[in-house]
Every structure is written in structure tokens, then in C-alpha cells.
Amino acid sequence: MKTYVLVDIGGTSIKYGLIDEEMKWLDKQVIDTQAQKGASHIMNKVKNIVRNYIKDYSLQAICISTAGVVDSQNGIIVHASKTIPEYTGTKIKELFESEFHIDCYVENDVNCAGYAEKCGGSGQDSQITVCLTVGTGIGGSLIIDHQLYNGTSFFAMEVGYMNVDGQCFEDIASTSALVRKVTALKNDGTHYDGRRIIALSQQNDIICQQAIDEMCLALAKGIANICYITNPDTIVLGGGLMEEKDYLYPMIDHYLKELLIPYVYQNLKLKFAYYKNDAGMIGAYFGYKNRRLLC
């Protein structure tokens, strides 16, 4: 039986598992990334994952979704933030193929989320799909006619850097931006996270309500800019906070309706991610199987 190791490397955790060709999970685990220890430490962690699986299974490929800007043709991290020290320049594909002598596929985590949503999730019926992952930052992917658009140097859809109201998009519209704002305004020594802020907002906490409203407006401004450039038929929003879709959808949609001309708004579907926490792993599998020509 052919099996595939799926790995999703994030700044906080490494999700990994094993599936067969029918996409049945044979195993699924989560461990701490310990990102501050650097790229070599992380690569050794992932190698140990593969070593443990290869003892008992016939591995067809290692499919890796990762933070950072990825040259997916060569499996190299071409740019990474300070979250993972010394990650820029890491030749992941070469490291794993030289040691294990099986295929290794590497792609950016938000691109993988886009693959997952296009091939099996909320973007299945879409011709032009934009997937945004809202979390610590904001990442994006663009899939046109079943093909991922990477740009000249794999930097396409790095929308977190986009200028919105004189600030980086992710500095005003991400979950971490929401948490920073509420924490500063309340200044009460309490630990806040996105879901707690949502819960407090639903209990008529005015500070949380206003902060969420401002986040949704900022998100809508960024989405509107993206729509005027790419003219997608579907926007898919992912990330932990976006799981609160019943609460957030009306606000984001309200502002989109105000910001977009009617013809564009009427031809746009705003959806939320289907795959949630497994999106990176599932997308890495789809990316490997389809090699850039999807589904």
C-alpha cells in the first residue's frame, strides 16, 4: 500500500500525519515547532518523523507545507521571517531526497491551503479562487483555471505586506492585531486570544465589539483591493478565528458591499475554509499529486 507523509511546519506547531492513496488518515499528530532553535533543529524533527514512518510503511512521497516563501520547483525557502531563525535558504527538498531517496514536495502553507480548498473544499466550483489565511499574519494564494499563480519570484499574493490605510494589511487585519488592540485597550493583565474576544463581543463587551468591527472593516478593505486587481469569483477565508464564520460573515460582507462596486460584489462569493487545521497537510498532498495543474 502506497502511503504519503504529510507535514505542515508553522511557527508554533508542526502538524504531521500519514495517509494512503484513498486519503484515509493512518496517523495524525502535532508537536511543538520550537522555532527559536532554528532551521536545523526543525529539519531534524521532521527527519525523525519520516524515520519513524519508514520503518513500518512503504512511503511514496514526503509532502511538506511550510511557513515562508518557497521556491516550489526546487523546494527551497527563499525568504522567511525571524520567527524561524536561519530558515531562509534551507534546501528542504534536497535534504530529504538525499537522505530518504523518495520524492519530497515543498510548498508555502497558504498556497497549500489554496490547493486544499480548490481541490476538495470551499473553492471546488470556482474558476478564480483567492484564499486568505488570517492568523498571526495574513497570507494569500491565487488559483486561476486550476493553476497556482506564483509570480516571477514566488512572492505573488504576499498580501500581508500590502498597504492599507498607510499600514501593512496584516498589522491591522490579522488575529494578532486584534489581540494586541484589545489587550492594550483593556490593560487589565488578562490573556486574550481571538476566540475569547469573539465570546466577549457576543456578551456585549463594547471594547471587543468595536475592535472586531474595525478588524472586519480592515479585512474588507484588503479584500476589496485584491478583488479589483484579480477579479476572483470566490474568496475563501481561513485561519482559526475565521472558524467563527456565523459571527464574522455578516460584518465582513456588509463592508465588502459598501467597498465594491455592485457589479463586482454581485459576482463574488465570500466563503470560509472547509479544511481548517488540516488544510496545509491536505494541500501539500494535492500539490504533490497534481504538480501545479490541479484537480
Short mmCIF file of C-alpha atoms in Angstrom, two decimals:
data_model
loop_
_atom_site.label_atom_id
_atom_site.label_comp_id
_atom_site.label_asym_id
_atom_site.label_seq_id
_atom_site.Cartn_x
_atom_site.Cartn_y
_atom_site.Cartn_z
CA MET A 1 0.00 0.00 0.00
CA LYS A 2 1.39 3.39 -1.01
CA THR A 3 1.46 5.98 1.75
CA TYR A 4 2.34 9.67 1.98
CA VAL A 5 3.91 11.57 4.85
CA LEU A 6 2.22 14.97 5.22
CA VAL A 7 3.91 17.73 7.24
CA ASP A 8 2.80 21.29 7.99
CA ILE A 9 5.59 23.41 9.52
CA GLY A 10 4.32 26.50 11.33
CA GLY A 11 5.96 28.93 13.70
CA THR A 12 4.19 27.40 16.72
CA SER A 13 3.49 23.77 15.84
CA ILE A 14 4.36 21.05 13.36
CA LYS A 15 1.33 19.04 12.27
CA TYR A 16 2.07 15.74 10.59
CA GLY A 17 0.48 12.50 9.59
CA LEU A 18 0.26 9.61 7.18
CA ILE A 19 -2.40 8.94 4.55
CA ASP A 20 -2.99 6.26 1.94
CA GLU A 21 -3.98 6.76 -1.71
CA GLU A 22 -7.64 6.94 -0.77
CA MET A 23 -6.77 9.87 1.53
CA LYS A 24 -7.56 7.83 4.63
CA TRP A 25 -5.63 9.00 7.68
CA LEU A 26 -3.42 6.27 9.13
CA ASP A 27 -1.92 8.58 11.74
CA LYS A 28 -2.08 12.26 12.71
CA GLN A 29 -0.02 14.13 15.32
CA VAL A 30 1.01 17.62 16.49
CA ILE A 31 4.29 18.66 18.16
CA ASP A 32 5.82 21.99 19.14
CA THR A 33 7.98 23.58 16.47
CA GLN A 34 10.41 25.18 18.94
CA ALA A 35 11.06 27.64 16.14
CA GLN A 36 13.51 29.70 18.20
CA LYS A 37 16.00 26.81 17.97
CA GLY A 38 16.31 27.42 14.24
CA ALA A 39 16.03 25.69 10.90
CA SER A 40 18.42 22.77 11.57
CA HIS A 41 16.51 21.78 14.69
CA ILE A 42 13.21 21.81 12.78
CA MET A 43 14.62 19.81 9.88
CA ASN A 44 15.91 17.18 12.31
CA LYS A 45 12.46 16.97 13.89
CA VAL A 46 10.84 16.36 10.52
CA LYS A 47 13.51 13.82 9.57
CA ASN A 48 12.74 11.88 12.76
CA ILE A 49 9.06 11.86 11.79
CA VAL A 50 9.94 10.32 8.42
CA ARG A 51 12.36 7.80 10.01
CA ASN A 52 9.63 6.57 12.34
CA TYR A 53 7.16 6.06 9.48
CA ILE A 54 9.60 4.50 7.06
CA LYS A 55 10.18 1.60 9.47
CA ASP A 56 6.64 0.31 9.01
CA TYR A 57 5.30 1.80 5.77
CA SER A 58 6.12 1.97 2.08
CA LEU A 59 6.44 5.73 1.61
CA GLN A 60 5.66 7.20 -1.79
CA ALA A 61 6.48 10.83 -1.00
CA ILE A 62 7.09 13.44 1.68
CA CYS A 63 4.68 16.35 1.19
CA ILE A 64 5.61 19.47 3.14
CA SER A 65 3.62 22.65 3.73
CA THR A 66 5.67 25.35 5.40
CA ALA A 67 5.77 28.94 6.58
CA GLY A 68 7.98 31.18 4.43
CA VAL A 69 8.25 31.99 0.74
CA VAL A 70 9.01 28.78 -1.15
CA ASP A 71 10.64 28.10 -4.49
CA SER A 72 8.39 25.08 -5.01
CA GLN A 73 10.22 23.94 -8.16
CA ASN A 74 13.40 23.34 -6.16
CA GLY A 75 11.98 23.02 -2.66
CA ILE A 76 13.96 25.92 -1.19
CA ILE A 77 12.92 28.54 1.37
CA VAL A 78 13.77 31.79 -0.43
CA HIS A 79 12.55 34.09 2.34
CA ALA A 80 11.40 33.61 5.92
CA SER A 81 10.64 35.89 8.82
CA LYS A 82 12.62 35.99 12.06
CA THR A 83 10.10 33.57 13.58
CA ILE A 84 12.29 30.71 12.33
CA PRO A 85 15.98 31.72 12.54
CA GLU A 86 18.24 30.71 9.63
CA TYR A 87 15.31 29.29 7.64
CA THR A 88 15.95 31.41 4.55
CA GLY A 89 17.99 29.37 2.07
CA THR A 90 17.08 25.97 3.54
CA LYS A 91 17.07 23.36 0.75
CA ILE A 92 14.32 21.16 2.13
CA LYS A 93 13.72 19.03 -0.97
CA GLU A 94 17.43 18.27 -1.36
CA LEU A 95 17.85 17.45 2.34
CA PHE A 96 15.06 14.87 2.36
CA GLU A 97 15.57 13.32 -1.05
CA SER A 98 19.29 12.80 -0.45
CA GLU A 99 18.64 11.05 2.86
CA PHE A 100 15.48 9.03 2.15
CA HIS A 101 15.66 8.60 -1.66
CA ILE A 102 11.95 9.29 -2.15
CA ASP A 103 10.15 12.29 -3.64
CA CYS A 104 9.84 15.39 -1.50
CA TYR A 105 7.41 18.17 -2.40
CA VAL A 106 7.56 21.55 -0.65
CA GLU A 107 5.14 24.48 -0.91
CA ASN A 108 4.15 27.57 1.06
CA ASP A 109 1.47 26.89 3.68
CA VAL A 110 -1.10 29.36 2.33
CA ASN A 111 -0.61 28.06 -1.20
CA CYS A 112 -1.23 24.59 0.22
CA ALA A 113 -4.41 25.86 1.89
CA GLY A 114 -5.46 27.19 -1.52
CA TYR A 115 -4.79 23.79 -3.10
CA ALA A 116 -6.87 22.08 -0.44
CA GLU A 117 -9.83 24.42 -0.81
CA LYS A 118 -9.71 24.31 -4.61
CA CYS A 119 -9.43 20.54 -4.91
CA GLY A 120 -11.71 19.39 -2.13
CA GLY A 121 -13.05 22.32 -0.16
CA SER A 122 -14.88 25.62 -0.48
CA GLY A 123 -13.33 26.59 -3.82
CA GLN A 124 -14.20 23.47 -5.80
CA ASP A 125 -16.64 25.18 -8.16
CA SER A 126 -14.55 28.31 -8.60
CA GLN A 127 -12.63 29.41 -11.70
CA ILE A 128 -10.56 32.11 -9.98
CA THR A 129 -10.01 31.46 -6.26
CA VAL A 130 -8.32 33.68 -3.71
CA CYS A 131 -7.58 32.01 -0.38
CA LEU A 132 -6.62 34.19 2.60
CA THR A 133 -5.35 32.76 5.87
CA VAL A 134 -5.86 35.13 8.78
CA GLY A 135 -3.77 34.39 11.86
CA THR A 136 -0.51 35.74 13.25
CA GLY A 137 -0.20 37.46 9.87
CA ILE A 138 -2.22 37.30 6.67
CA GLY A 139 -1.17 35.14 3.73
CA GLY A 140 -2.79 34.66 0.35
CA SER A 141 -2.89 32.38 -2.65
CA LEU A 142 -4.39 32.79 -6.11
CA ILE A 143 -5.53 29.88 -8.27
CA ILE A 144 -6.60 30.62 -11.84
CA ASP A 145 -8.08 27.88 -14.04
CA HIS A 146 -6.67 25.16 -11.75
CA GLN A 147 -3.15 26.63 -11.69
CA LEU A 148 -1.43 28.32 -8.79
CA TYR A 149 -0.09 31.76 -9.65
CA ASN A 150 3.32 32.23 -8.00
CA GLY A 151 4.63 35.37 -9.70
CA THR A 152 8.14 35.99 -11.00
CA SER A 153 9.98 35.08 -7.80
CA PHE A 154 7.36 33.15 -5.78
CA PHE A 155 6.21 36.32 -3.97
CA ALA A 156 2.76 36.60 -5.53
CA MET A 157 -0.08 37.11 -3.04
CA GLU A 158 2.14 38.01 -0.10
CA VAL A 159 -0.79 40.25 0.77
CA GLY A 160 0.18 40.74 4.41
CA TYR A 161 2.69 43.35 3.19
CA MET A 162 0.01 45.20 1.20
CA ASN A 163 -0.54 48.83 2.16
CA VAL A 164 -4.00 49.50 3.62
CA ASP A 165 -4.66 52.91 5.18
CA GLY A 166 -0.93 53.57 5.38
CA GLN A 167 -0.18 50.35 7.27
CA CYS A 168 0.66 46.74 6.43
CA PHE A 169 -2.55 44.79 5.89
CA GLU A 170 -1.63 42.16 8.48
CA ASP A 171 -0.80 44.83 11.07
CA ILE A 172 -4.44 45.97 11.16
CA ALA A 173 -6.50 42.98 9.99
CA SER A 174 -4.88 39.84 11.43
CA THR A 175 -5.91 37.93 14.54
CA SER A 176 -2.72 39.01 16.29
CA ALA A 177 -3.55 42.66 15.50
CA LEU A 178 -7.00 42.18 17.06
CA VAL A 179 -5.47 40.63 20.18
CA ARG A 180 -2.89 43.42 20.52
CA LYS A 181 -5.57 46.09 20.20
CA VAL A 182 -7.92 44.57 22.79
CA THR A 183 -5.07 43.82 25.21
CA ALA A 184 -3.85 47.42 25.01
CA LEU A 185 -7.30 48.95 25.37
CA LYS A 186 -8.31 46.81 28.35
CA ASN A 187 -4.87 46.90 30.01
CA ASP A 188 -6.07 44.59 32.79
CA GLY A 189 -3.35 41.92 32.78
CA THR A 190 -5.70 39.34 31.24
CA HIS A 191 -4.54 36.96 28.49
CA TYR A 192 -6.75 37.43 25.45
CA ASP A 193 -6.97 35.37 22.27
CA GLY A 194 -9.21 35.66 19.22
CA ARG A 195 -11.92 33.29 20.38
CA ARG A 196 -12.12 34.87 23.82
CA ILE A 197 -12.53 38.27 22.19
CA ILE A 198 -15.33 36.90 20.00
CA ALA A 199 -17.06 35.42 23.06
CA LEU A 200 -16.80 38.71 24.98
CA SER A 201 -18.12 40.59 21.97
CA GLN A 202 -21.15 38.31 21.86
CA GLN A 203 -21.69 39.19 25.53
CA ASN A 204 -21.90 42.90 24.56
CA ASP A 205 -18.37 43.88 25.58
CA ILE A 206 -18.12 47.24 23.80
CA ILE A 207 -14.30 47.25 23.50
CA CYS A 208 -14.28 43.80 21.89
CA GLN A 209 -17.21 44.64 19.63
CA GLN A 210 -15.52 47.78 18.35
CA ALA A 211 -12.17 46.02 17.84
CA ILE A 212 -13.79 43.20 15.85
CA ASP A 213 -15.76 45.68 13.77
CA GLU A 214 -12.54 47.57 12.96
CA MET A 215 -10.78 44.30 12.07
CA CYS A 216 -13.63 43.31 9.73
CA LEU A 217 -13.52 46.72 8.04
CA ALA A 218 -9.75 46.42 7.56
CA LEU A 219 -10.16 42.89 6.19
CA ALA A 220 -12.84 44.07 3.78
CA LYS A 221 -10.61 46.91 2.56
CA GLY A 222 -7.80 44.46 1.80
CA ILE A 223 -10.17 42.01 0.13
CA ALA A 224 -11.67 44.79 -1.98
CA ASN A 225 -8.20 45.82 -3.19
CA ILE A 226 -7.45 42.21 -4.10
CA CYS A 227 -10.78 41.90 -5.93
CA TYR A 228 -10.11 45.00 -8.04
CA ILE A 229 -6.76 43.51 -9.12
CA THR A 230 -7.59 39.81 -9.57
CA ASN A 231 -11.41 39.83 -10.02
CA PRO A 232 -11.96 36.39 -8.43
CA ASP A 233 -15.32 34.68 -8.29
CA THR A 234 -14.54 33.22 -4.85
CA ILE A 235 -12.72 34.45 -1.74
CA VAL A 236 -12.04 31.75 0.88
CA LEU A 237 -11.14 32.89 4.39
CA GLY A 238 -9.21 30.52 6.65
CA GLY A 239 -7.35 30.61 9.95
CA GLY A 240 -8.51 29.82 13.46
CA LEU A 241 -10.59 32.95 14.03
CA MET A 242 -12.37 32.53 10.68
CA GLU A 243 -13.98 29.39 12.08
CA GLU A 244 -16.35 31.87 13.78
CA LYS A 245 -17.92 32.42 10.37
CA ASP A 246 -21.52 32.81 11.56
CA TYR A 247 -20.46 35.82 13.63
CA LEU A 248 -17.90 37.36 11.26
CA TYR A 249 -19.51 36.82 7.86
CA PRO A 250 -22.27 39.46 8.19
CA MET A 251 -19.78 42.17 9.20
CA ILE A 252 -17.20 41.42 6.52
CA ASP A 253 -19.90 41.04 3.86
CA HIS A 254 -21.53 44.34 4.92
CA TYR A 255 -18.28 46.25 4.42
CA LEU A 256 -17.49 44.46 1.13
CA LYS A 257 -20.88 45.52 -0.21
CA GLU A 258 -20.00 49.13 0.67
CA LEU A 259 -16.47 49.00 -0.77
CA LEU A 260 -17.06 47.12 -4.03
CA ILE A 261 -18.99 48.44 -7.00
CA PRO A 262 -22.27 46.47 -7.28
CA TYR A 263 -21.26 44.50 -10.39
CA VAL A 264 -18.10 43.16 -8.73
CA TYR A 265 -19.86 42.44 -5.44
CA GLN A 266 -22.70 40.57 -7.15
CA ASN A 267 -20.24 38.27 -8.91
CA LEU A 268 -18.22 37.45 -5.79
CA LYS A 269 -18.78 34.59 -3.34
CA LEU A 270 -17.34 35.02 0.16
CA LYS A 271 -16.72 31.61 1.71
CA PHE A 272 -14.90 30.14 4.67
CA ALA A 273 -12.34 27.34 4.71
CA TYR A 274 -13.53 23.75 4.78
CA TYR A 275 -10.33 22.01 5.84
CA LYS A 276 -9.40 24.20 8.83
CA ASN A 277 -6.33 22.82 10.69
CA ASP A 278 -5.62 20.06 8.15
CA ALA A 279 -5.52 22.44 5.16
CA GLY A 280 -1.74 22.66 4.97
CA MET A 281 -1.19 18.91 5.07
CA ILE A 282 -4.03 18.08 2.67
CA GLY A 283 -2.93 20.84 0.30
CA ALA A 284 0.65 19.56 0.25
CA TYR A 285 -0.72 16.17 -0.83
CA PHE A 286 -2.86 17.72 -3.59
CA GLY A 287 0.10 19.82 -4.70
CA TYR A 288 2.34 16.78 -4.96
CA LYS A 289 -0.22 14.65 -6.78
CA ASN A 290 -1.13 17.33 -9.29
CA ARG A 291 2.20 19.14 -9.64
CA ARG A 292 0.75 22.64 -10.18
CA LEU A 293 -2.01 21.54 -12.59
CA LEU A 294 -4.76 20.94 -10.09
CA CYS A 295 -7.75 18.63 -9.90
#
